[in-house]
Amino acid sequence: MVKASLTGILACSLVVSPLLPLNKVGAEANKETVVGFSKAKADWALDFEKRFKEQVSEEFISHYSKSMSIRPALVASKGNKASLEFAVNELKEAGLDPQVATYDVYLSTPKKISITQTAPVTRSLKVIEDLPEDLAFKDEVIMGYNAYSPSGTVEGELVYANYGQPQDFKELEKRGISLKGKIVLVRYGKNFRGVKPDLAAQYGAAGVLIYSDPEDDGYLKGDVYPKGPWRPKDAIQRGSILSIYRYPGDPLTPGAPSIDGVKRIQPDQASSLPKIPTTPISYAEAEGLLKALEGEKAPEEWQGGFPFEYKVGPGGTKVNLSLDIEYSQEPAHDVIVKIPGAKYPEQTIVIGAHRDTWAYGSKDNTSGWSTTMEIARALGKLHKEGWRPDRTIVLAGWDGEEYGLIGSTEWAEEHKKELTENAVAYINLDSVAGQNFGASSVPSLNELIYSITKTTENPETKTTVFEDWSKKSGSEKPAIGQLGSGSDYTVFIQHIGVPSADLGFSSPDGLYHSAYDNTYSLETFVDPGYKQHAAAAKLAGSMALRLANADVLPIKYSDYASAIKSLTNEVEKHGTLGVDLAGVKKQLDEWEAASKELEEYGAKLTSKTELSKDELQQLRKINEALMQQERDLTNQKGLPSREWFKHQIWAPGLTTGYAAQPLPALVEAQQANDEQKFKEAVKALEKSLEQATKTAKAAIK
Ligand SMILES: [Zn+2]
């Protein structure tokens, strides 16, 4: 029907979808959407995007989502295999050629989790939700447990430590409350759950219980499931406690793929594996533990939602944890689909979503994976009709994300060389169902995200996604977050230096990692009609197409340099241990100037109606420089605190786990009051910035 050679077809009315009102934002989008494209090419590219969006169908997404949410799909489970086969068949039926990449990884499986309160009364705690008898695949819902917790039996007095943040443990220490041999009760929230037992172990705790306080995502927030989306009293937040902020992926193969012939370290050498038995409980079960607790009154901010005064202990409550958890090598299966590029097939844009779930996982993350499958189906259909992107688009369904970003990390470690040479960008989709748009990315992709959201409709409000986002955030330039960790973009940005973005829709709820994140709650509270799923498919797909088809990649390092300037000023405010940051600042100025110059040069070339052979060659060089600069911000030695993390600007915080710690080496040296390390971090940063400046300059003729 439509052929690929339609480049240059008259399609100027397609800049803004006819569905959208031609208001100020729409008109603005008109000008902005064409960054990186020659006029003729822009029309073709926007036509391509429009046709892509027209293909995206709520019906297909709903079919994918319902079919895969019928059964839990935890990594290495029967349900995961069934979901894999379903996805592969559907993708084949859509005319695509899905490949399965399998890794042999070290995983934990709970055999028996017993938690007993031994004082002041004896009672055993429930470790799974009260699920209805006739629930499909009920027996495959895994009991509440924390992946990678060590096996073992520990018993001790209970101490309450709020959210288990560094300041919480310090507060207990200040009060002279020792955690030696104690069981620490912490609540979910504020930091990555793996940080809590990591810190507790450093204070000598014997074990950790993590519960969901009703104040944080339970009845104090609103109606609980099944009446509303908040956490009911029996719902347990499962989750991994692998120290992904040391390194994610298979704990036995740091920095290398878990394939045949790769050397595996011993578990006791794996610094990502947690040290003390840790397990999650519901608030119904936590209530009795907290209520019987004696000792000092807890600080005011530690008081949660139960209608009694929280105490810190010890005294009153004693607990026995007996965790029988088996460790074994198991398969993790990623699904990889490629839409080959016609002009630069070696250059790739990767869209990825994890396909494993803790239980039924309709939102986390069957939503992201169904959406990714739909992008693949829609692009596959256009491909059959003759539409070829210039660059290759790779669509990935990652396995084992819930255990510690396993599938994405192993795949990217296996393809590190190709990704380093040719990856243009990575786009992550993890939970895309909900009413509020949100994004995190490297600063160089901010403009592209604004531009894409200005040309996609929000199905709820019928305005653009951007308008709704801007309105809700109360800003004409809604904030785009920083990339820390906690999802599959980690290996791409932090380990390899691929410009990355994480896009999604969310609504507040309390069903995270419980057996109640299912089709009913998704269709009732989160995304009736799968409309936001479809909007997410349109956004991520158009962003990939924009990157795949651009004459000059819309990656803006002048924004990056300016963002790092602010981050540097922030570091400076906290004292530089007598070390001068003038060199870094000078280098940032130079990089900003060089990237502006490169951006102008790219714009000049794309504004021409015809390009000479030499100029086409120049475009190639510019694009290589645009991919390379993010790589230049990595350092092969890695961060002094964790060598797997190569990026000089972004890493997850060591005591936050998820949240980003910008300029990690500088800040960690600053916090340790280590002048020598601070100097070295400054030098490494300067070197990275100098390299990025050189790369930008070399591409300007
Ligand atoms: Zn997820």
XYZ file of C-alpha atoms and ligand atoms in Angstrom:
702
model
C 0.000 0.000 0.000
C 2.352 2.685 1.220
C 5.935 2.397 0.168
C 9.056 3.338 2.032
C 10.155 5.605 -0.778
C 7.491 8.115 0.156
C 10.084 10.378 1.708
C 9.107 13.911 0.986
C 5.427 13.287 0.395
C 3.351 16.384 1.108
C 2.043 15.926 4.588
C 2.385 19.258 6.277
C -1.036 19.063 7.895
C 0.105 16.014 9.795
C 2.429 17.860 12.117
C -0.320 17.941 14.685
C -2.826 15.131 14.843
C -6.233 16.417 13.652
C -7.665 15.160 16.932
C -5.813 17.841 18.809
C -7.031 21.375 19.240
C -4.791 23.855 17.456
C -4.215 25.805 20.617
C -1.021 27.432 21.757
C 0.634 24.186 22.718
C -0.356 22.538 19.465
C 0.948 25.446 17.451
C 4.153 25.430 19.412
C 4.468 21.726 18.722
C 4.319 22.539 15.027
C 7.658 24.245 15.190
C 9.273 22.049 17.753
C 8.540 18.594 16.455
C 10.863 18.870 13.519
C 14.132 19.224 15.420
C 16.744 17.103 13.674
C 14.849 16.753 10.400
C 15.114 18.370 7.025
C 11.802 19.808 5.865
C 11.039 17.061 3.372
C 12.099 14.368 5.781
C 10.057 15.851 8.641
C 6.847 15.488 6.693
C 7.589 11.858 5.918
C 8.669 11.154 9.500
C 5.602 12.785 11.021
C 3.416 10.879 8.595
C 5.140 7.696 9.729
C 4.475 8.608 13.380
C 0.854 9.426 12.638
C 0.281 6.143 10.857
C 1.990 4.336 13.709
C -0.307 5.977 16.252
C -3.347 5.058 14.174
C -2.332 1.402 14.351
C -2.143 1.336 18.150
C -5.214 -0.455 19.421
C -6.678 -0.704 22.929
C -8.236 -4.030 21.902
C -4.897 -5.678 21.236
C -3.405 -4.265 24.433
C -6.356 -5.469 26.472
C -6.085 -8.919 24.892
C -2.359 -9.105 25.700
C -2.829 -7.792 29.214
C -5.748 -10.031 30.185
C -4.163 -13.139 28.688
C -0.873 -12.627 30.493
C -2.396 -11.482 33.812
C -4.457 -14.623 34.259
C -1.513 -16.404 35.865
C 1.478 -15.272 37.962
C 4.627 -14.892 35.841
C 7.451 -14.879 38.344
C 10.863 -15.577 36.784
C 11.535 -19.321 36.280
C 7.921 -20.269 37.087
C 5.446 -22.262 34.986
C 3.310 -19.158 34.561
C 6.311 -17.201 33.290
C 6.887 -19.906 30.650
C 3.224 -19.782 29.618
C 3.355 -16.010 29.341
C 6.549 -16.287 27.278
C 4.899 -18.689 24.843
C 1.848 -16.472 24.573
C 3.961 -13.401 23.775
C 6.125 -15.214 21.246
C 3.054 -16.605 19.456
C 1.297 -13.253 19.357
C 4.386 -11.519 18.010
C 4.800 -14.212 15.358
C 1.163 -13.865 14.420
C 1.828 -10.162 13.945
C 4.403 -11.130 11.327
C 7.418 -10.456 13.533
C 10.390 -12.669 14.296
C 10.739 -12.716 18.097
C 13.916 -14.253 19.509
C 14.239 -15.615 23.023
C 17.509 -14.876 24.819
C 17.969 -17.230 27.764
C 20.380 -16.731 30.671
C 21.286 -19.195 33.376
C 21.023 -17.178 36.574
C 21.299 -17.604 40.340
C 17.827 -17.288 41.874
C 16.138 -17.870 45.217
C 12.874 -19.784 45.795
C 11.018 -19.843 49.124
C 10.135 -23.305 50.404
C 8.698 -22.278 53.759
C 8.441 -18.887 55.402
C 7.419 -18.990 59.065
C 7.156 -15.964 61.266
C 6.159 -16.503 64.886
C 5.547 -13.913 67.523
C 6.989 -15.583 70.650
C 6.248 -12.864 73.251
C 4.159 -11.600 74.894
C 1.861 -14.115 73.188
C 2.632 -16.929 70.819
C 1.041 -16.759 67.395
C 2.117 -17.493 63.881
C 1.785 -14.790 61.268
C 0.139 -15.255 57.896
C 2.562 -15.012 54.994
C 0.121 -14.828 52.083
C -3.071 -12.942 51.229
C -6.518 -14.451 51.996
C -7.236 -15.303 48.380
C -10.619 -16.601 47.237
C -10.836 -20.390 46.875
C -11.860 -20.290 43.224
C -9.149 -17.861 42.087
C -7.455 -19.095 38.922
C -3.852 -20.226 39.481
C -4.156 -19.401 43.173
C -1.576 -22.083 44.020
C 0.981 -20.308 41.883
C 0.790 -17.062 43.855
C 4.082 -17.009 45.712
C 3.987 -16.459 49.471
C 5.131 -13.065 50.714
C 8.918 -13.098 50.678
C 11.949 -10.981 49.837
C 13.980 -12.397 46.961
C 17.612 -13.180 47.801
C 17.057 -13.078 51.553
C 19.391 -15.601 53.141
C 17.799 -18.737 54.530
C 17.967 -19.266 58.271
C 16.301 -19.115 61.664
C 16.744 -16.109 63.932
C 14.929 -15.102 67.069
C 15.125 -11.959 69.103
C 13.470 -8.965 70.634
C 11.806 -6.585 68.222
C 12.959 -3.005 67.645
C 11.027 -0.572 65.471
C 13.187 1.515 63.108
C 10.681 3.589 61.110
C 11.586 3.472 57.362
C 15.060 2.023 57.914
C 16.835 5.075 56.571
C 20.337 6.053 57.805
C 18.873 8.764 60.056
C 16.463 6.241 61.622
C 19.285 3.902 62.619
C 21.297 6.887 63.906
C 18.348 7.969 66.028
C 18.210 4.540 67.700
C 21.966 4.635 68.267
C 21.640 8.093 69.815
C 19.060 6.724 72.222
C 21.452 3.947 73.176
C 19.289 1.234 71.663
C 21.492 -1.551 70.364
C 20.339 -3.654 67.426
C 22.745 -6.506 68.187
C 20.848 -9.758 67.832
C 17.529 -7.946 67.434
C 14.809 -8.369 64.839
C 14.247 -4.968 63.279
C 10.762 -3.999 62.157
C 10.779 -1.338 59.436
C 8.086 0.039 57.230
C 8.091 0.163 53.449
C 8.754 3.486 51.774
C 11.281 6.319 51.394
C 14.121 4.088 50.178
C 14.630 0.862 48.225
C 13.672 -2.090 50.435
C 17.121 -3.695 49.984
C 18.788 -0.756 51.726
C 16.836 -1.431 54.949
C 18.310 -4.866 55.804
C 21.674 -3.746 54.419
C 21.843 -0.944 57.012
C 20.263 -3.076 59.772
C 22.973 -5.718 59.226
C 25.640 -3.044 59.614
C 24.168 -2.300 63.067
C 24.332 -5.965 64.045
C 20.654 -6.881 63.614
C 19.827 -10.588 63.343
C 16.863 -10.237 61.011
C 14.428 -7.768 59.464
C 10.659 -7.646 59.005
C 9.298 -5.113 56.514
C 5.634 -4.149 56.702
C 3.318 -1.778 54.858
C 1.994 0.846 57.301
C -1.671 1.819 56.743
C -0.566 5.456 56.718
C 1.650 4.951 53.686
C -0.548 3.035 51.264
C -3.412 1.535 53.297
C -6.787 2.555 54.700
C -5.680 6.013 55.768
C -5.250 6.848 52.090
C -8.748 5.801 51.074
C -10.900 2.804 50.271
C -8.984 -0.436 50.183
C -9.270 -3.254 47.677
C -11.758 -4.449 46.449
C -13.683 -1.205 47.142
C -10.815 1.065 46.215
C -7.200 0.918 45.046
C -5.511 1.111 48.476
C -3.778 -1.734 50.278
C -6.101 -4.028 52.239
C -4.954 -5.396 55.576
C -3.780 -8.765 54.259
C -1.853 -7.545 51.189
C 1.879 -8.115 51.264
C 4.480 -6.197 49.291
C 6.863 -8.812 47.928
C 10.157 -7.647 46.511
C 13.833 -8.244 46.018
C 16.421 -7.061 48.513
C 19.396 -7.623 46.202
C 21.779 -4.673 46.542
C 21.218 -3.463 42.983
C 23.023 -0.242 43.924
C 26.260 -2.271 44.176
C 25.536 -4.091 40.909
C 22.312 -5.415 39.401
C 21.792 -8.625 37.442
C 22.880 -12.168 38.262
C 24.752 -11.853 41.576
C 27.312 -14.451 40.449
C 28.335 -12.791 37.162
C 28.961 -9.078 37.818
C 29.826 -7.279 34.575
C 29.481 -10.439 32.447
C 26.518 -12.240 30.856
C 25.238 -15.442 32.479
C 25.946 -17.662 29.499
C 27.966 -20.848 28.994
C 31.642 -20.537 29.723
C 31.390 -17.382 31.826
C 33.154 -17.584 35.178
C 30.806 -17.433 38.144
C 31.891 -16.173 41.542
C 30.936 -17.930 44.775
C 27.811 -16.605 46.528
C 29.901 -15.523 49.537
C 31.920 -13.285 47.206
C 28.816 -11.611 45.773
C 28.561 -8.171 47.391
C 25.020 -7.684 46.054
C 23.629 -10.578 48.132
C 21.948 -9.567 51.394
C 23.373 -10.675 54.727
C 20.504 -11.220 57.176
C 17.135 -13.023 56.952
C 14.495 -10.517 55.855
C 10.844 -10.981 55.038
C 7.744 -8.823 54.390
C 4.408 -8.842 56.242
C 1.002 -7.248 55.878
C -0.237 -4.542 58.218
C -2.790 -6.942 59.712
C 0.141 -8.995 60.985
C 2.343 -6.043 61.923
C -0.311 -4.513 64.155
C 0.027 -7.074 66.975
C 3.824 -6.811 66.938
C 3.795 -3.022 67.198
C 1.009 -2.888 69.747
C 2.796 -5.124 72.253
C 6.103 -3.307 71.816
C 7.459 -1.588 74.920
C 10.337 0.785 75.523
C 10.580 4.463 74.648
C 7.914 6.344 72.767
C 8.855 6.578 69.097
C 9.740 10.007 67.642
C 6.701 11.801 66.313
C 7.549 11.263 62.624
C 7.867 7.555 63.285
C 4.229 7.288 64.306
C 2.329 5.478 61.572
C -1.366 4.961 60.981
C -2.389 2.525 63.727
C -4.558 4.079 66.456
C -2.076 3.522 69.289
C 1.213 5.058 70.328
C 4.238 3.569 68.535
C 7.159 2.524 70.762
C 10.658 1.688 69.587
C 11.312 -1.322 71.862
C 13.039 -3.496 72.765
C 10.752 -5.220 75.213
C 7.331 -6.775 74.994
C 7.497 -8.285 71.526
C 9.777 -11.150 70.516
C 9.817 -12.745 67.095
C 11.173 -15.884 65.491
C 11.889 -15.856 61.742
C 12.424 -19.183 60.107
C 13.084 -18.816 56.402
C 13.646 -21.865 54.261
C 14.806 -20.441 50.947
C 16.476 -22.498 48.252
C 19.094 -21.217 45.840
C 19.592 -22.643 42.357
C 20.594 -21.844 38.787
C 17.446 -21.130 36.770
C 16.629 -19.809 33.296
C 15.565 -16.214 32.630
C 14.042 -15.612 29.194
C 14.091 -12.238 27.440
C 12.031 -11.687 24.291
C 13.721 -9.608 21.595
C 12.040 -8.270 18.448
C 13.811 -6.207 15.806
C 12.319 -3.795 13.278
C 15.288 -3.456 10.944
C 16.364 -0.010 9.832
C 16.835 0.699 6.143
C 19.559 3.303 6.226
C 21.644 2.734 9.360
C 20.617 -0.802 10.371
C 23.487 -1.135 12.833
C 22.254 1.837 14.889
C 19.587 0.861 17.398
C 16.927 2.395 19.577
C 15.844 -0.057 22.271
C 12.412 0.010 23.928
C 12.220 -2.356 26.891
C 9.761 -3.461 29.575
C 9.992 -6.262 32.083
C 7.718 -9.202 31.424
C 8.038 -10.961 34.794
C 5.591 -10.212 37.610
C 5.469 -10.913 41.357
C 1.932 -12.269 41.174
C -0.720 -11.450 38.542
C 1.029 -8.127 37.936
C -1.456 -6.431 35.589
C 0.059 -3.047 36.325
C 3.607 -4.077 37.274
C 4.529 -4.792 34.610
C 2.147 -6.526 32.251
C 1.081 -2.953 31.420
C 4.555 -2.031 30.152
C 5.089 -5.341 28.382
C 1.649 -5.382 26.676
C 2.341 -1.829 25.556
C 5.745 -2.815 24.178
C 4.188 -5.775 22.350
C 1.633 -3.404 20.853
C 4.365 -1.029 19.661
C 6.026 -4.056 18.041
C 2.777 -5.170 16.413
C 1.992 -1.711 15.071
C 5.513 -1.161 13.732
C 5.470 -4.670 12.265
C 2.274 -3.880 10.403
C 3.724 -0.701 8.939
C 6.885 -2.590 8.060
C 4.809 -5.058 6.046
C 3.275 -2.096 4.237
C 6.737 -0.920 3.281
C 7.498 1.620 6.005
C 11.112 1.285 7.106
C 12.673 3.322 9.871
C 16.169 4.594 9.062
C 17.623 2.992 12.179
C 16.749 -0.339 13.788
C 14.180 -0.398 16.589
C 14.635 -3.201 19.105
C 11.721 -4.144 21.388
C 12.528 -6.154 24.468
C 10.590 -8.007 27.153
C 12.953 -8.463 30.077
C 12.678 -11.370 32.480
C 13.690 -11.357 36.151
C 13.485 -7.593 36.621
C 11.709 -8.112 39.919
C 14.623 -10.145 41.266
C 17.220 -7.495 40.424
C 17.043 -6.263 36.801
C 18.335 -9.688 35.756
C 17.252 -10.088 32.118
C 18.111 -6.571 30.934
C 21.464 -6.574 32.706
C 22.551 -9.948 31.330
C 21.411 -9.091 27.791
C 23.153 -5.723 27.761
C 26.303 -7.232 29.265
C 26.257 -9.821 26.484
C 25.814 -7.164 23.799
C 27.995 -4.546 25.436
C 30.256 -4.083 22.426
C 27.444 -3.508 19.895
C 25.556 -1.282 22.313
C 28.660 0.786 23.030
C 29.275 1.260 19.331
C 25.757 1.696 18.043
C 23.012 2.198 20.619
C 21.289 5.533 20.081
C 18.954 5.459 23.079
C 17.044 3.240 25.497
C 13.381 3.851 26.409
C 11.979 2.023 29.449
C 8.342 1.243 30.228
C 7.666 -0.007 33.751
C 4.053 0.473 34.873
C 2.330 2.626 32.283
C -1.227 2.391 33.602
C -2.635 5.363 35.462
C -3.803 8.907 34.948
C -0.619 10.921 35.483
C 2.215 11.099 32.988
C 5.747 11.104 34.357
C 9.249 10.757 32.952
C 12.845 10.462 34.015
C 15.720 10.798 31.597
C 19.159 12.139 30.863
C 18.900 15.933 30.377
C 19.810 15.619 26.674
C 16.462 13.934 25.986
C 14.269 16.436 27.859
C 13.383 18.485 24.779
C 12.471 15.366 22.840
C 10.164 14.209 25.656
C 8.438 17.620 25.734
C 8.066 17.528 21.975
C 6.618 13.998 21.898
C 4.154 14.713 24.698
C 2.975 17.787 22.775
C 1.886 15.656 19.833
C 0.159 12.837 21.720
C -3.328 13.039 23.106
C -4.180 12.326 26.714
C -7.234 10.059 26.329
C -8.789 11.263 29.590
C -8.607 15.026 29.102
C -8.522 15.086 25.287
C -5.785 17.710 25.530
C -2.179 16.841 24.777
C -0.288 14.706 27.267
C 1.988 17.709 27.731
C -0.855 20.078 28.618
C -2.258 17.739 31.231
C 1.207 17.058 32.627
C 2.005 20.756 32.730
C -1.308 21.586 34.391
C -0.963 18.921 37.071
C 2.613 19.909 37.851
C 1.754 23.612 37.829
C 4.695 24.342 35.555
C 5.153 25.312 31.938
C 8.182 23.060 31.969
C 7.177 20.052 34.064
C 10.096 18.453 35.863
C 11.687 15.388 34.340
C 13.273 13.134 36.959
C 16.828 11.854 37.258
C 17.690 8.235 36.549
C 18.744 6.288 39.642
C 17.840 2.629 39.624
C 14.960 0.275 40.232
C 14.167 -0.570 36.640
C 15.750 -1.899 33.472
C 17.281 1.352 32.192
C 20.007 0.889 34.804
C 22.441 -1.177 32.742
C 21.965 1.020 29.670
C 22.694 4.360 31.277
C 24.823 3.435 34.301
C 26.967 0.651 32.855
C 27.223 1.430 29.140
C 26.333 5.102 28.793
C 23.353 4.850 26.435
C 21.098 7.951 26.622
C 18.053 6.638 28.478
C 14.527 7.612 29.418
C 11.846 6.036 31.581
C 8.278 6.944 30.577
C 4.991 6.010 32.156
C 1.587 6.815 33.567
C 0.719 6.235 37.204
C -2.070 6.699 39.708
C -1.535 6.411 43.426
C -2.516 2.997 44.784
C -1.465 0.468 47.389
C -1.499 -2.804 45.492
C 2.161 -2.786 44.496
C 3.706 -6.311 44.455
C 0.614 -7.833 46.080
C -1.700 -10.542 44.754
C -4.304 -7.808 44.127
C -2.464 -6.091 41.291
C -4.727 -7.907 38.832
C -7.075 -7.358 35.892
C -9.950 -6.356 38.182
C -8.015 -3.577 39.945
C -6.427 -2.435 36.684
C -9.717 -2.202 34.812
C -11.634 -0.767 37.771
C -9.274 1.775 39.295
C -6.174 2.202 37.199
C -6.884 2.297 33.485
C -10.416 1.375 32.415
C -10.414 0.679 28.688
C -6.603 0.465 28.499
C -6.515 4.015 27.182
C -3.430 5.156 29.054
C -1.667 1.991 27.939
C -2.405 3.024 24.363
C -1.191 6.570 25.003
C 2.027 5.133 26.441
C 2.463 3.002 23.315
C 1.993 6.092 21.152
C 4.458 8.128 23.196
C 7.220 5.543 23.414
C 6.723 4.426 19.822
C 6.857 7.961 18.422
C 9.872 8.773 20.547
C 11.645 5.723 19.117
C 10.581 6.665 15.575
C 11.771 10.233 16.034
C 15.177 8.923 17.107
C 15.180 6.254 14.406
C 14.392 8.605 11.539
C 16.167 11.833 12.463
C 18.764 13.265 10.107
C 20.460 14.656 13.193
C 19.650 12.826 16.431
C 17.524 15.004 18.746
C 19.927 14.590 21.671
C 20.832 17.946 23.174
C 24.039 18.003 25.183
C 23.957 21.746 25.794
C 21.045 20.994 28.150
C 23.112 18.231 29.724
C 26.079 20.552 30.372
C 23.804 23.136 31.903
C 22.179 20.505 34.159
C 25.592 19.327 35.365
C 26.486 22.942 36.142
C 23.576 23.119 38.568
C 24.532 19.766 40.066
C 28.108 20.970 40.548
C 26.900 24.122 42.291
C 24.832 21.932 44.561
C 27.901 19.872 45.500
C 29.883 23.054 46.086
C 27.320 24.303 48.610
C 28.168 21.370 50.864
C 31.898 22.123 50.872
C 34.608 20.896 48.521
C 37.197 19.864 51.147
C 39.495 22.620 49.922
C 39.457 21.294 46.362
C 38.891 23.820 43.574
C 36.057 23.052 41.168
C 37.140 25.755 38.710
C 38.547 23.149 36.321
C 35.247 21.268 36.178
C 33.317 24.486 35.657
C 35.622 25.630 32.880
C 35.277 22.257 31.211
C 31.493 22.460 31.510
C 31.511 25.875 29.816
C 33.612 24.474 27.009
C 31.415 21.430 26.578
C 28.281 23.565 26.590
C 29.769 25.871 23.937
C 30.963 22.957 21.800
C 27.615 21.167 21.983
C 25.751 24.360 21.081
C 28.023 24.781 18.123
C 27.415 21.179 17.091
C 23.653 21.644 17.455
C 23.767 24.745 15.263
C 25.887 22.975 12.709
C 23.410 20.078 12.614
C 20.501 22.516 12.241
C 22.308 24.279 9.395
C 22.778 21.038 7.500
C 19.176 19.898 8.006
C 17.871 23.266 6.817
C 19.372 22.699 3.378
C 17.135 21.304 0.688
C 19.852 19.165 -0.790
C 23.011 17.768 0.749
C 26.275 16.984 -0.977
C 27.945 13.619 -0.480
C 30.417 15.266 1.843
C 27.625 16.850 3.871
C 25.866 13.499 4.188
C 29.122 12.148 5.545
C 29.152 15.077 7.976
C 25.697 14.100 9.217
C 26.959 10.632 9.972
C 29.848 12.090 11.951
C 27.522 14.372 13.908
C 25.294 11.442 14.835
C 28.249 9.355 15.927
C 29.337 12.248 18.142
C 25.819 12.494 19.547
C 25.905 8.845 20.564
C 29.477 9.040 21.812
C 29.155 11.948 24.229
C 27.036 9.981 26.689
C 29.625 7.185 26.525
C 32.301 9.802 27.246
C 30.630 10.470 30.583
C 31.425 6.918 31.669
C 34.733 5.806 33.096
C 35.830 2.208 32.541
C 37.258 1.971 36.053
C 33.800 2.622 37.468
C 32.942 4.442 40.681
C 35.390 3.981 43.564
C 32.558 2.564 45.701
C 31.230 0.136 43.030
C 33.082 -0.576 39.828
C 30.085 -1.895 37.848
C 28.622 1.641 37.845
C 30.606 3.423 35.125
C 28.697 6.695 34.744
C 30.289 9.804 36.276
C 27.052 11.773 36.541
C 24.360 9.301 37.639
C 24.144 6.367 40.020
C 21.568 5.187 42.514
C 22.340 6.415 46.025
C 23.994 3.877 48.343
C 21.412 4.572 51.050
C 18.444 5.285 48.786
C 18.856 2.433 46.315
C 16.301 3.804 43.833
C 16.734 7.568 43.933
C 19.569 9.009 41.863
C 22.732 10.312 43.435
C 24.062 12.812 40.919
C 27.869 13.160 40.721
C 28.173 10.020 42.872
C 31.971 9.848 43.228
C 32.188 13.489 44.328
C 29.331 13.263 46.780
C 30.482 9.981 48.308
C 34.003 11.392 48.857
C 32.468 14.556 50.292
C 30.296 12.576 52.684
C 33.287 10.474 53.757
C 35.296 13.683 54.225
C 38.000 12.151 52.030
C 39.975 14.911 50.315
C 42.140 12.544 48.264
C 39.111 10.663 46.907
C 37.351 13.968 46.213
C 40.366 15.179 44.202
C 40.409 11.956 42.214
C 36.669 12.215 41.546
C 37.088 15.800 40.313
C 39.900 14.692 38.018
C 37.884 11.795 36.601
C 34.909 14.089 35.991
C 37.076 16.696 34.264
C 38.508 13.991 32.042
C 35.043 12.749 31.047
C 33.867 16.277 30.271
C 37.027 17.022 28.324
C 36.487 13.877 26.276
C 32.860 14.824 25.556
C 34.001 18.305 24.464
C 36.588 16.796 22.133
C 33.988 14.457 20.651
C 31.604 17.355 19.980
C 34.321 19.550 18.462
C 35.656 16.813 16.216
C 32.275 16.501 14.489
C 32.103 20.198 13.556
C 33.515 21.113 10.187
Zn 8.189 -3.194 37.609
